[in-house]
PDB file of C-alpha atoms in Angstrom:
ATOM      1  CA  MET A   1      -6.916  29.195-133.282  1.00  0.00           C
ATOM      2  CA  HIS A   2      -5.468  27.438-136.272  1.00  0.00           C
ATOM      3  CA  ASN A   3      -1.721  27.748-135.856  1.00  0.00           C
ATOM      4  CA  SER A   4       0.283  27.171-139.061  1.00  0.00           C
ATOM      5  CA  LEU A   5       3.851  28.441-138.990  1.00  0.00           C
ATOM      6  CA  THR A   6       5.095  25.961-141.604  1.00  0.00           C
ATOM      7  CA  PRO A   7       6.490  27.573-144.760  1.00  0.00           C
ATOM      8  CA  PRO A   8       4.029  28.448-147.522  1.00  0.00           C
ATOM      9  CA  SER A   9       3.468  26.211-150.487  1.00  0.00           C
ATOM     10  CA  LEU A  10       4.603  27.547-153.845  1.00  0.00           C
ATOM     11  CA  GLU A  11       2.086  26.937-156.605  1.00  0.00           C
ATOM     12  CA  PHE A  12       1.508  28.211-160.128  1.00  0.00           C
ATOM     13  CA  VAL A  13      -1.428  29.209-162.371  1.00  0.00           C
ATOM     14  CA  THR A  14      -1.340  29.600-166.125  1.00  0.00           C
ATOM     15  CA  CYS A  15      -2.589  33.022-167.329  1.00  0.00           C
ATOM     16  CA  PRO A  16      -3.309  34.232-170.865  1.00  0.00           C
ATOM     17  CA  HIS A  17      -1.739  37.284-172.437  1.00  0.00           C
ATOM     18  CA  ALA A  18      -1.910  38.783-175.933  1.00  0.00           C
ATOM     19  CA  GLU A  19       0.968  36.680-177.347  1.00  0.00           C
ATOM     20  CA  GLY A  20       0.173  33.426-175.549  1.00  0.00           C
ATOM     21  CA  GLN A  21       0.353  32.490-171.888  1.00  0.00           C
ATOM     22  CA  HIS A  22       2.571  32.756-168.852  1.00  0.00           C
ATOM     23  CA  ARG A  23       2.899  31.133-165.444  1.00  0.00           C
ATOM     24  CA  MET A  24       2.219  33.167-162.350  1.00  0.00           C
ATOM     25  CA  ALA A  25       3.517  31.953-158.995  1.00  0.00           C
ATOM     26  CA  TYR A  26       1.698  32.292-155.713  1.00  0.00           C
ATOM     27  CA  TRP A  27       2.388  31.415-152.140  1.00  0.00           C
ATOM     28  CA  ARG A  28      -0.341  29.721-150.111  1.00  0.00           C
ATOM     29  CA  TRP A  29      -0.486  29.875-146.325  1.00  0.00           C
ATOM     30  CA  GLY A  30      -3.004  27.914-144.258  1.00  0.00           C
ATOM     31  CA  ASP A  31      -5.661  25.443-145.286  1.00  0.00           C
ATOM     32  CA  ALA A  32      -6.124  24.952-149.042  1.00  0.00           C
ATOM     33  CA  ARG A  33      -9.657  23.715-148.346  1.00  0.00           C
ATOM     34  CA  ALA A  34     -10.645  26.763-146.334  1.00  0.00           C
ATOM     35  CA  SER A  35     -13.681  28.685-147.541  1.00  0.00           C
ATOM     36  CA  ARG A  36     -12.318  31.900-146.099  1.00  0.00           C
ATOM     37  CA  VAL A  37      -9.723  33.391-148.378  1.00  0.00           C
ATOM     38  CA  VAL A  38      -7.401  36.436-148.104  1.00  0.00           C
ATOM     39  CA  VAL A  39      -5.385  37.684-151.101  1.00  0.00           C
ATOM     40  CA  CYS A  40      -2.307  39.759-150.353  1.00  0.00           C
ATOM     41  CA  ALA A  41      -0.995  41.703-153.380  1.00  0.00           C
ATOM     42  CA  HIS A  42       2.401  43.406-153.279  1.00  0.00           C
ATOM     43  CA  GLY A  43       3.872  46.653-154.590  1.00  0.00           C
ATOM     44  CA  LEU A  44       5.443  47.511-157.949  1.00  0.00           C
ATOM     45  CA  THR A  45       8.911  45.904-157.558  1.00  0.00           C
ATOM     46  CA  ARG A  46       8.159  43.547-154.672  1.00  0.00           C
ATOM     47  CA  GLN A  47       6.895  39.960-154.459  1.00  0.00           C
ATOM     48  CA  GLY A  48       4.516  37.782-152.467  1.00  0.00           C
ATOM     49  CA  ARG A  49       6.882  36.820-149.639  1.00  0.00           C
ATOM     50  CA  ASP A  50       6.609  40.419-148.357  1.00  0.00           C
ATOM     51  CA  PHE A  51       3.506  39.193-146.525  1.00  0.00           C
ATOM     52  CA  ASP A  52       5.038  36.252-144.626  1.00  0.00           C
ATOM     53  CA  ARG A  53       4.556  37.724-141.206  1.00  0.00           C
ATOM     54  CA  LEU A  54       1.051  39.027-141.842  1.00  0.00           C
ATOM     55  CA  ALA A  55      -0.092  35.790-143.492  1.00  0.00           C
ATOM     56  CA  GLN A  56       1.260  33.682-140.618  1.00  0.00           C
ATOM     57  CA  ALA A  57      -0.474  35.864-138.096  1.00  0.00           C
ATOM     58  CA  LEU A  58      -3.815  35.804-139.944  1.00  0.00           C
ATOM     59  CA  VAL A  59      -3.789  31.985-140.216  1.00  0.00           C
ATOM     60  CA  ALA A  60      -2.729  31.586-136.575  1.00  0.00           C
ATOM     61  CA  ARG A  61      -5.315  33.998-135.207  1.00  0.00           C
ATOM     62  CA  SER A  62      -8.288  33.073-137.302  1.00  0.00           C
ATOM     63  CA  ALA A  63     -11.024  31.294-135.401  1.00  0.00           C
ATOM     64  CA  GLN A  64     -11.947  29.407-138.537  1.00  0.00           C
ATOM     65  CA  PRO A  65      -9.816  27.690-141.182  1.00  0.00           C
ATOM     66  CA  LEU A  66      -8.244  30.334-143.464  1.00  0.00           C
ATOM     67  CA  GLN A  67      -6.021  30.374-146.519  1.00  0.00           C
ATOM     68  CA  VAL A  68      -3.900  33.362-147.472  1.00  0.00           C
ATOM     69  CA  ILE A  69      -2.855  33.653-151.091  1.00  0.00           C
ATOM     70  CA  CYS A  70       0.211  35.841-151.864  1.00  0.00           C
ATOM     71  CA  PRO A  71       0.878  36.079-155.607  1.00  0.00           C
ATOM     72  CA  ASP A  72       4.125  37.040-157.282  1.00  0.00           C
ATOM     73  CA  VAL A  73       2.623  39.409-159.915  1.00  0.00           C
ATOM     74  CA  VAL A  74       3.893  38.534-163.390  1.00  0.00           C
ATOM     75  CA  GLY A  75       7.473  39.677-163.982  1.00  0.00           C
ATOM     76  CA  ARG A  76       8.287  39.429-160.252  1.00  0.00           C
ATOM     77  CA  GLY A  77       9.546  36.710-157.902  1.00  0.00           C
ATOM     78  CA  ARG A  78       8.977  33.188-159.181  1.00  0.00           C
ATOM     79  CA  SER A  79       6.564  34.208-161.901  1.00  0.00           C
ATOM     80  CA  GLU A  80       7.531  34.269-165.561  1.00  0.00           C
ATOM     81  CA  TRP A  81       8.394  37.450-167.461  1.00  0.00           C
ATOM     82  CA  LEU A  82       6.392  38.871-170.298  1.00  0.00           C
ATOM     83  CA  GLY A  83       7.898  39.342-173.780  1.00  0.00           C
ATOM     84  CA  GLU A  84       6.079  42.608-174.287  1.00  0.00           C
ATOM     85  CA  PRO A  85       7.185  45.211-171.684  1.00  0.00           C
ATOM     86  CA  MET A  86       4.172  47.492-172.262  1.00  0.00           C
ATOM     87  CA  ALA A  87       1.928  44.628-171.079  1.00  0.00           C
ATOM     88  CA  TYR A  88       3.138  45.274-167.519  1.00  0.00           C
ATOM     89  CA  GLN A  89       0.045  47.253-166.652  1.00  0.00           C
ATOM     90  CA  LEU A  90      -3.105  46.986-164.562  1.00  0.00           C
ATOM     91  CA  PRO A  91      -5.299  45.200-167.166  1.00  0.00           C
ATOM     92  CA  GLN A  92      -2.891  42.249-167.333  1.00  0.00           C
ATOM     93  CA  TYR A  93      -2.468  42.133-163.583  1.00  0.00           C
ATOM     94  CA  VAL A  94      -6.219  42.108-163.000  1.00  0.00           C
ATOM     95  CA  ALA A  95      -6.770  39.394-165.570  1.00  0.00           C
ATOM     96  CA  ASP A  96      -4.121  37.283-163.915  1.00  0.00           C
ATOM     97  CA  MET A  97      -5.754  37.657-160.486  1.00  0.00           C
ATOM     98  CA  LEU A  98      -9.103  36.556-161.891  1.00  0.00           C
ATOM     99  CA  ALA A  99      -7.398  33.486-163.368  1.00  0.00           C
ATOM    100  CA  LEU A 100      -5.681  32.802-160.051  1.00  0.00           C
ATOM    101  CA  LEU A 101      -8.932  33.046-158.040  1.00  0.00           C
ATOM    102  CA  ALA A 102     -10.750  30.792-160.534  1.00  0.00           C
ATOM    103  CA  GLN A 103      -8.076  28.139-160.213  1.00  0.00           C
ATOM    104  CA  VAL A 104      -7.825  28.246-156.420  1.00  0.00           C
ATOM    105  CA  HIS A 105     -11.610  27.935-156.273  1.00  0.00           C
ATOM    106  CA  ALA A 106     -11.663  25.073-158.788  1.00  0.00           C
ATOM    107  CA  GLN A 107      -9.077  23.137-156.759  1.00  0.00           C
ATOM    108  CA  GLN A 108     -11.672  22.749-154.021  1.00  0.00           C
ATOM    109  CA  GLY A 109     -14.037  20.867-156.304  1.00  0.00           C
ATOM    110  CA  ALA A 110     -17.378  21.417-157.889  1.00  0.00           C
ATOM    111  CA  GLY A 111     -19.864  23.169-155.680  1.00  0.00           C
ATOM    112  CA  ALA A 112     -17.311  24.701-153.313  1.00  0.00           C
ATOM    113  CA  VAL A 113     -18.686  27.859-151.757  1.00  0.00           C
ATOM    114  CA  TRP A 114     -16.426  30.553-150.357  1.00  0.00           C
ATOM    115  CA  GLN A 115     -17.710  32.204-147.171  1.00  0.00           C
ATOM    116  CA  SER A 116     -15.534  35.263-147.673  1.00  0.00           C
ATOM    117  CA  LEU A 117     -12.903  36.778-149.931  1.00  0.00           C
ATOM    118  CA  ASP A 118     -10.787  39.635-148.576  1.00  0.00           C
ATOM    119  CA  TRP A 119      -7.971  41.653-150.193  1.00  0.00           C
ATOM    120  CA  VAL A 120      -4.881  43.315-148.841  1.00  0.00           C
ATOM    121  CA  GLY A 121      -3.067  45.480-151.382  1.00  0.00           C
ATOM    122  CA  THR A 122       0.119  47.450-150.940  1.00  0.00           C
ATOM    123  CA  SER A 123       0.605  50.261-153.478  1.00  0.00           C
ATOM    124  CA  MET A 124       0.209  48.540-156.889  1.00  0.00           C
ATOM    125  CA  GLY A 125      -1.462  45.639-155.147  1.00  0.00           C
ATOM    126  CA  GLY A 126      -4.064  48.037-153.808  1.00  0.00           C
ATOM    127  CA  LEU A 127      -4.698  49.428-157.323  1.00  0.00           C
ATOM    128  CA  ILE A 128      -5.318  45.892-158.498  1.00  0.00           C
ATOM    129  CA  GLY A 129      -7.663  45.384-155.560  1.00  0.00           C
ATOM    130  CA  MET A 130      -9.617  48.527-156.381  1.00  0.00           C
ATOM    131  CA  VAL A 131     -10.190  47.316-159.933  1.00  0.00           C
ATOM    132  CA  VAL A 132     -11.212  43.863-158.768  1.00  0.00           C
ATOM    133  CA  ALA A 133     -13.492  45.185-156.033  1.00  0.00           C
ATOM    134  CA  GLY A 134     -14.883  48.090-158.044  1.00  0.00           C
ATOM    135  CA  GLN A 135     -16.129  46.295-161.158  1.00  0.00           C
ATOM    136  CA  PRO A 136     -19.577  44.823-160.688  1.00  0.00           C
ATOM    137  CA  GLY A 137     -20.177  41.597-162.514  1.00  0.00           C
ATOM    138  CA  LEU A 138     -16.608  40.210-162.452  1.00  0.00           C
ATOM    139  CA  SER A 139     -16.467  36.453-162.213  1.00  0.00           C
ATOM    140  CA  LEU A 140     -15.243  35.977-158.650  1.00  0.00           C
ATOM    141  CA  PRO A 141     -15.720  33.001-156.332  1.00  0.00           C
ATOM    142  CA  ALA A 142     -17.190  35.487-153.829  1.00  0.00           C
ATOM    143  CA  PRO A 143     -17.511  39.275-153.730  1.00  0.00           C
ATOM    144  CA  ILE A 144     -14.670  41.160-152.052  1.00  0.00           C
ATOM    145  CA  ARG A 145     -15.929  41.485-148.481  1.00  0.00           C
ATOM    146  CA  ARG A 146     -13.091  43.551-146.850  1.00  0.00           C
ATOM    147  CA  LEU A 147     -10.444  45.561-148.614  1.00  0.00           C
ATOM    148  CA  VAL A 148      -7.202  46.877-147.128  1.00  0.00           C
ATOM    149  CA  LEU A 149      -5.537  49.619-149.212  1.00  0.00           C
ATOM    150  CA  ASN A 150      -2.016  50.096-147.980  1.00  0.00           C
ATOM    151  CA  ASP A 151      -0.870  53.619-148.802  1.00  0.00           C
ATOM    152  CA  VAL A 152      -2.588  53.913-152.169  1.00  0.00           C
ATOM    153  CA  GLY A 153      -5.730  55.466-153.658  1.00  0.00           C
ATOM    154  CA  PRO A 154      -7.131  56.527-156.988  1.00  0.00           C
ATOM    155  CA  ALA A 155      -4.916  59.622-157.059  1.00  0.00           C
ATOM    156  CA  ILE A 156      -1.181  59.173-157.130  1.00  0.00           C
ATOM    157  CA  THR A 157       1.090  62.221-156.967  1.00  0.00           C
ATOM    158  CA  TRP A 158       3.072  62.870-160.120  1.00  0.00           C
ATOM    159  CA  SER A 159       6.249  63.519-158.057  1.00  0.00           C
ATOM    160  CA  SER A 160       6.060  59.944-156.679  1.00  0.00           C
ATOM    161  CA  VAL A 161       5.620  58.601-160.245  1.00  0.00           C
ATOM    162  CA  GLN A 162       8.720  60.547-161.317  1.00  0.00           C
ATOM    163  CA  ARG A 163      10.654  59.094-158.316  1.00  0.00           C
ATOM    164  CA  MET A 164       9.688  55.560-159.323  1.00  0.00           C
ATOM    165  CA  GLN A 165      10.540  56.261-162.973  1.00  0.00           C
ATOM    166  CA  GLN A 166      14.106  56.934-161.832  1.00  0.00           C
ATOM    167  CA  TYR A 167      14.811  53.666-160.088  1.00  0.00           C
ATOM    168  CA  VAL A 168      12.404  50.923-161.296  1.00  0.00           C
ATOM    169  CA  GLY A 169      14.358  48.460-163.410  1.00  0.00           C
ATOM    170  CA  GLN A 170      17.622  50.341-162.970  1.00  0.00           C
ATOM    171  CA  TYR A 171      19.606  47.707-161.102  1.00  0.00           C
ATOM    172  CA  GLY A 172      22.758  45.656-161.628  1.00  0.00           C
ATOM    173  CA  GLN A 173      24.518  42.950-159.654  1.00  0.00           C
ATOM    174  CA  PHE A 174      25.416  42.797-155.979  1.00  0.00           C
ATOM    175  CA  ARG A 175      28.197  41.010-154.178  1.00  0.00           C
ATOM    176  CA  ASP A 176      25.825  39.234-151.787  1.00  0.00           C
ATOM    177  CA  LEU A 177      22.555  39.464-149.962  1.00  0.00           C
ATOM    178  CA  ALA A 178      23.830  42.067-147.501  1.00  0.00           C
ATOM    179  CA  GLN A 179      24.905  44.449-150.265  1.00  0.00           C
ATOM    180  CA  ALA A 180      21.613  43.901-152.129  1.00  0.00           C
ATOM    181  CA  ALA A 181      19.582  44.428-148.951  1.00  0.00           C
ATOM    182  CA  ALA A 182      21.458  47.713-148.299  1.00  0.00           C
ATOM    183  CA  ALA A 183      20.784  48.908-151.842  1.00  0.00           C
ATOM    184  CA  ILE A 184      17.087  48.031-151.593  1.00  0.00           C
ATOM    185  CA  ARG A 185      16.800  49.840-148.290  1.00  0.00           C
ATOM    186  CA  GLU A 186      18.362  52.937-149.760  1.00  0.00           C
ATOM    187  CA  ILE A 187      15.489  53.252-152.275  1.00  0.00           C
ATOM    188  CA  SER A 188      12.896  52.145-149.695  1.00  0.00           C
ATOM    189  CA  GLN A 189      13.282  54.741-146.986  1.00  0.00           C
ATOM    190  CA  GLY A 190       9.540  55.290-146.962  1.00  0.00           C
ATOM    191  CA  PHE A 191       9.027  51.768-145.565  1.00  0.00           C
ATOM    192  CA  GLY A 192       9.898  53.159-142.177  1.00  0.00           C
ATOM    193  CA  PRO A 193      11.962  51.467-139.466  1.00  0.00           C
ATOM    194  CA  VAL A 194      12.309  47.734-140.086  1.00  0.00           C
ATOM    195  CA  PRO A 195      14.651  45.631-137.877  1.00  0.00           C
ATOM    196  CA  GLU A 196      17.769  44.434-139.706  1.00  0.00           C
ATOM    197  CA  ASP A 197      16.943  40.743-139.329  1.00  0.00           C
ATOM    198  CA  VAL A 198      13.450  41.291-140.757  1.00  0.00           C
ATOM    199  CA  TRP A 199      14.849  43.386-143.580  1.00  0.00           C
ATOM    200  CA  LEU A 200      17.439  40.757-144.482  1.00  0.00           C
ATOM    201  CA  ASP A 201      14.741  38.054-144.510  1.00  0.00           C
ATOM    202  CA  MET A 202      12.463  40.158-146.711  1.00  0.00           C
ATOM    203  CA  SER A 203      15.395  40.964-149.028  1.00  0.00           C
ATOM    204  CA  SER A 204      16.345  37.311-149.351  1.00  0.00           C
ATOM    205  CA  HIS A 205      13.182  36.818-151.412  1.00  0.00           C
ATOM    206  CA  MET A 206      14.040  39.843-153.549  1.00  0.00           C
ATOM    207  CA  ILE A 207      17.209  38.384-155.139  1.00  0.00           C
ATOM    208  CA  ARG A 208      18.194  35.657-157.609  1.00  0.00           C
ATOM    209  CA  PRO A 209      21.587  34.233-158.583  1.00  0.00           C
ATOM    210  CA  ALA A 210      23.683  36.116-161.127  1.00  0.00           C
ATOM    211  CA  ALA A 211      27.075  35.410-162.714  1.00  0.00           C
ATOM    212  CA  GLU A 212      30.111  34.347-160.734  1.00  0.00           C
ATOM    213  CA  GLY A 213      28.367  34.043-157.376  1.00  0.00           C
ATOM    214  CA  ALA A 214      26.849  37.478-157.431  1.00  0.00           C
ATOM    215  CA  VAL A 215      23.127  38.145-156.970  1.00  0.00           C
ATOM    216  CA  THR A 216      20.670  40.470-158.715  1.00  0.00           C
ATOM    217  CA  LEU A 217      17.049  41.544-158.171  1.00  0.00           C
ATOM    218  CA  HIS A 218      14.190  39.161-158.674  1.00  0.00           C
ATOM    219  CA  TYR A 219      12.070  41.152-161.130  1.00  0.00           C
ATOM    220  CA  ASP A 220      12.069  41.927-164.826  1.00  0.00           C
ATOM    221  CA  PRO A 221      13.768  45.297-165.429  1.00  0.00           C
ATOM    222  CA  ALA A 222      11.259  45.816-168.261  1.00  0.00           C
ATOM    223  CA  ILE A 223       8.463  46.509-165.748  1.00  0.00           C
ATOM    224  CA  GLY A 224       9.832  50.058-165.684  1.00  0.00           C
ATOM    225  CA  GLN A 225       9.148  50.733-169.382  1.00  0.00           C
ATOM    226  CA  ALA A 226       5.411  51.283-169.090  1.00  0.00           C
ATOM    227  CA  LEU A 227       5.980  53.439-166.025  1.00  0.00           C
ATOM    228  CA  ARG A 228       8.542  55.613-167.818  1.00  0.00           C
ATOM    229  CA  ALA A 229       6.171  55.931-170.800  1.00  0.00           C
ATOM    230  CA  LEU A 230       3.483  57.406-168.514  1.00  0.00           C
ATOM    231  CA  THR A 231       2.661  61.061-169.079  1.00  0.00           C
ATOM    232  CA  PRO A 232       0.844  63.489-166.738  1.00  0.00           C
ATOM    233  CA  GLU A 233      -2.113  63.467-169.110  1.00  0.00           C
ATOM    234  CA  ALA A 234      -2.367  59.687-169.142  1.00  0.00           C
ATOM    235  CA  ALA A 235      -1.953  59.620-165.388  1.00  0.00           C
ATOM    236  CA  ALA A 236      -4.836  62.085-165.009  1.00  0.00           C
ATOM    237  CA  ALA A 237      -7.041  59.911-167.230  1.00  0.00           C
ATOM    238  CA  GLY A 238      -6.161  56.846-165.160  1.00  0.00           C
ATOM    239  CA  GLU A 239      -6.945  58.674-161.958  1.00  0.00           C
ATOM    240  CA  ALA A 240     -10.415  59.608-163.210  1.00  0.00           C
ATOM    241  CA  ALA A 241     -11.090  55.965-164.116  1.00  0.00           C
ATOM    242  CA  LEU A 242      -9.867  54.725-160.739  1.00  0.00           C
ATOM    243  CA  TRP A 243     -12.085  57.184-158.848  1.00  0.00           C
ATOM    244  CA  GLY A 244     -15.014  55.779-160.882  1.00  0.00           C
ATOM    245  CA  LEU A 245     -14.069  52.255-159.774  1.00  0.00           C
ATOM    246  CA  TYR A 246     -13.467  53.348-156.194  1.00  0.00           C
ATOM    247  CA  ASP A 247     -16.944  54.854-156.022  1.00  0.00           C
ATOM    248  CA  GLN A 248     -18.439  51.460-156.931  1.00  0.00           C
ATOM    249  CA  ILE A 249     -16.626  49.494-154.209  1.00  0.00           C
ATOM    250  CA  LYS A 250     -19.033  47.769-151.790  1.00  0.00           C
ATOM    251  CA  ALA A 251     -16.392  46.128-149.633  1.00  0.00           C
ATOM    252  CA  GLN A 252     -15.759  47.391-146.139  1.00  0.00           C
ATOM    253  CA  THR A 253     -12.507  49.284-146.650  1.00  0.00           C
ATOM    254  CA  LEU A 254      -9.529  50.080-144.407  1.00  0.00           C
ATOM    255  CA  LEU A 255      -7.170  52.710-145.794  1.00  0.00           C
ATOM    256  CA  ILE A 256      -3.711  52.846-144.262  1.00  0.00           C
ATOM    257  CA  ARG A 257      -1.558  55.936-144.945  1.00  0.00           C
ATOM    258  CA  GLY A 258       2.025  56.462-143.994  1.00  0.00           C
ATOM    259  CA  ALA A 259       2.028  59.951-142.468  1.00  0.00           C
ATOM    260  CA  ASP A 260       5.081  60.866-144.561  1.00  0.00           C
ATOM    261  CA  SER A 261       3.841  59.261-147.792  1.00  0.00           C
ATOM    262  CA  ASP A 262       4.809  61.004-151.027  1.00  0.00           C
ATOM    263  CA  LEU A 263       2.361  58.901-153.064  1.00  0.00           C
ATOM    264  CA  LEU A 264      -0.967  59.131-151.140  1.00  0.00           C
ATOM    265  CA  THR A 265      -1.692  62.689-149.955  1.00  0.00           C
ATOM    266  CA  ALA A 266      -3.685  63.476-146.858  1.00  0.00           C
ATOM    267  CA  GLU A 267      -6.254  65.226-149.059  1.00  0.00           C
ATOM    268  CA  THR A 268      -6.781  62.124-151.199  1.00  0.00           C
ATOM    269  CA  ALA A 269      -6.995  59.958-148.114  1.00  0.00           C
ATOM    270  CA  THR A 270      -9.636  62.221-146.629  1.00  0.00           C
ATOM    271  CA  ALA A 271     -11.631  62.179-149.868  1.00  0.00           C
ATOM    272  CA  MET A 272     -11.574  58.386-149.750  1.00  0.00           C
ATOM    273  CA  THR A 273     -13.273  58.485-146.345  1.00  0.00           C
ATOM    274  CA  GLN A 274     -16.081  60.638-147.797  1.00  0.00           C
ATOM    275  CA  ARG A 275     -17.005  58.787-151.013  1.00  0.00           C
ATOM    276  CA  GLY A 276     -17.324  55.275-152.387  1.00  0.00           C
ATOM    277  CA  PRO A 277     -16.937  52.755-149.589  1.00  0.00           C
ATOM    278  CA  ARG A 278     -16.059  55.568-147.140  1.00  0.00           C
ATOM    279  CA  ALA A 279     -12.853  53.997-145.999  1.00  0.00           C
ATOM    280  CA  ASP A 280     -11.843  53.861-142.386  1.00  0.00           C
ATOM    281  CA  LEU A 281      -8.526  55.806-142.408  1.00  0.00           C
ATOM    282  CA  GLN A 282      -5.571  54.980-140.216  1.00  0.00           C
ATOM    283  CA  THR A 283      -2.476  57.252-140.510  1.00  0.00           C
ATOM    284  CA  TRP A 284       0.712  55.764-139.214  1.00  0.00           C
ATOM    285  CA  ALA A 285       3.450  58.114-137.921  1.00  0.00           C
ATOM    286  CA  GLY A 286       7.106  57.787-138.860  1.00  0.00           C
ATOM    287  CA  ILE A 287       6.413  55.957-142.154  1.00  0.00           C
ATOM    288  CA  GLY A 288       6.123  57.072-145.753  1.00  0.00           C
ATOM    289  CA  HIS A 289       5.381  54.910-148.784  1.00  0.00           C
ATOM    290  CA  ALA A 290       4.610  52.240-147.881  1.00  0.00           C
ATOM    291  CA  PRO A 291       4.249  50.436-144.526  1.00  0.00           C
ATOM    292  CA  THR A 292       5.656  46.926-144.703  1.00  0.00           C
ATOM    293  CA  LEU A 293       2.907  45.370-142.542  1.00  0.00           C
ATOM    294  CA  THR A 294       5.650  43.478-140.635  1.00  0.00           C
ATOM    295  CA  ALA A 295       5.703  45.234-137.229  1.00  0.00           C
ATOM    296  CA  PRO A 296       3.468  43.722-134.545  1.00  0.00           C
ATOM    297  CA  ASP A 297       1.205  46.844-134.274  1.00  0.00           C
ATOM    298  CA  GLN A 298       0.823  46.974-138.068  1.00  0.00           C
ATOM    299  CA  ILE A 299      -0.128  43.288-138.156  1.00  0.00           C
ATOM    300  CA  ASP A 300      -2.497  43.754-135.290  1.00  0.00           C
ATOM    301  CA  ALA A 301      -4.348  46.559-137.062  1.00  0.00           C
ATOM    302  CA  VAL A 302      -4.861  44.561-140.259  1.00  0.00           C
ATOM    303  CA  ALA A 303      -5.730  41.342-138.442  1.00  0.00           C
ATOM    304  CA  LYS A 304      -8.299  43.128-136.267  1.00  0.00           C
ATOM    305  CA  PHE A 305      -9.974  44.466-139.370  1.00  0.00           C
ATOM    306  CA  LEU A 306      -9.968  41.237-141.363  1.00  0.00           C
ATOM    307  CA  LEU A 307     -10.752  38.764-138.619  1.00  0.00           C
ATOM    308  CA  ALA A 308     -13.567  40.645-136.854  1.00  0.00           C
ATOM    309  CA  ASP A 309     -16.996  39.006-137.245  1.00  0.00           C
TER     310      ASP A 309
END
């Protein structure tokens, strides 16, 4: 066992966009020289520190040196914001992840060979993972070996899109962390039961200082603009494209579904077990969209899948 409970290192990669370039932050757990790599990609309004407990457990339990990379997708956390709100979409996110993986690999020196590259994606992070894993010929340091899709698939219910359109980017200031954490929990009921101390810790990474000692959320409100511009017709076209990518995935795939999810239907989840990589489906009771992967049993399920020989 390689036990590493020290805080993660915060690092940055420069990524191109249409008007220039931006810096994307990422959090690295474990051994930067490790040839086994896990990327954990967060949901729409979240950030990379959501995976602290999972990343620590993976590093501690791995029989071989492991590094876990948890990016703050552009516009979130410690990453820079884009000047063009409509650029906050999957093509930019995927391009940024390719740049990130190339840099992490290059840091290990010429000739470095990765034994494995795995991906854990919650909601939006799972969509990014499907695109990365489902496009043959992408320049990756290694093919995606194992893919965890946390409550997301190619088909996303329009009602859940409408729900997100109502709240994403619609935030103000809060008196302190406790008030911000309560507000975040109010719009995150689907996350299921999370102990208060864990929730406060997770929320502490979701805020940044505001005026006069107040705090505000740690993401660009403009990320909601592309979402609010989405139409049912555009969503249907995107769904067809994502199914095409899903069908090309070669990675061994674990699909987690919150039993009460309003985003990933039981029908879509079942279809994902029957086509493409034929995902192994686990449905978790008492949770909607999306499991936080912080509870011991949730961490055990993901770790067992990723760390098995």
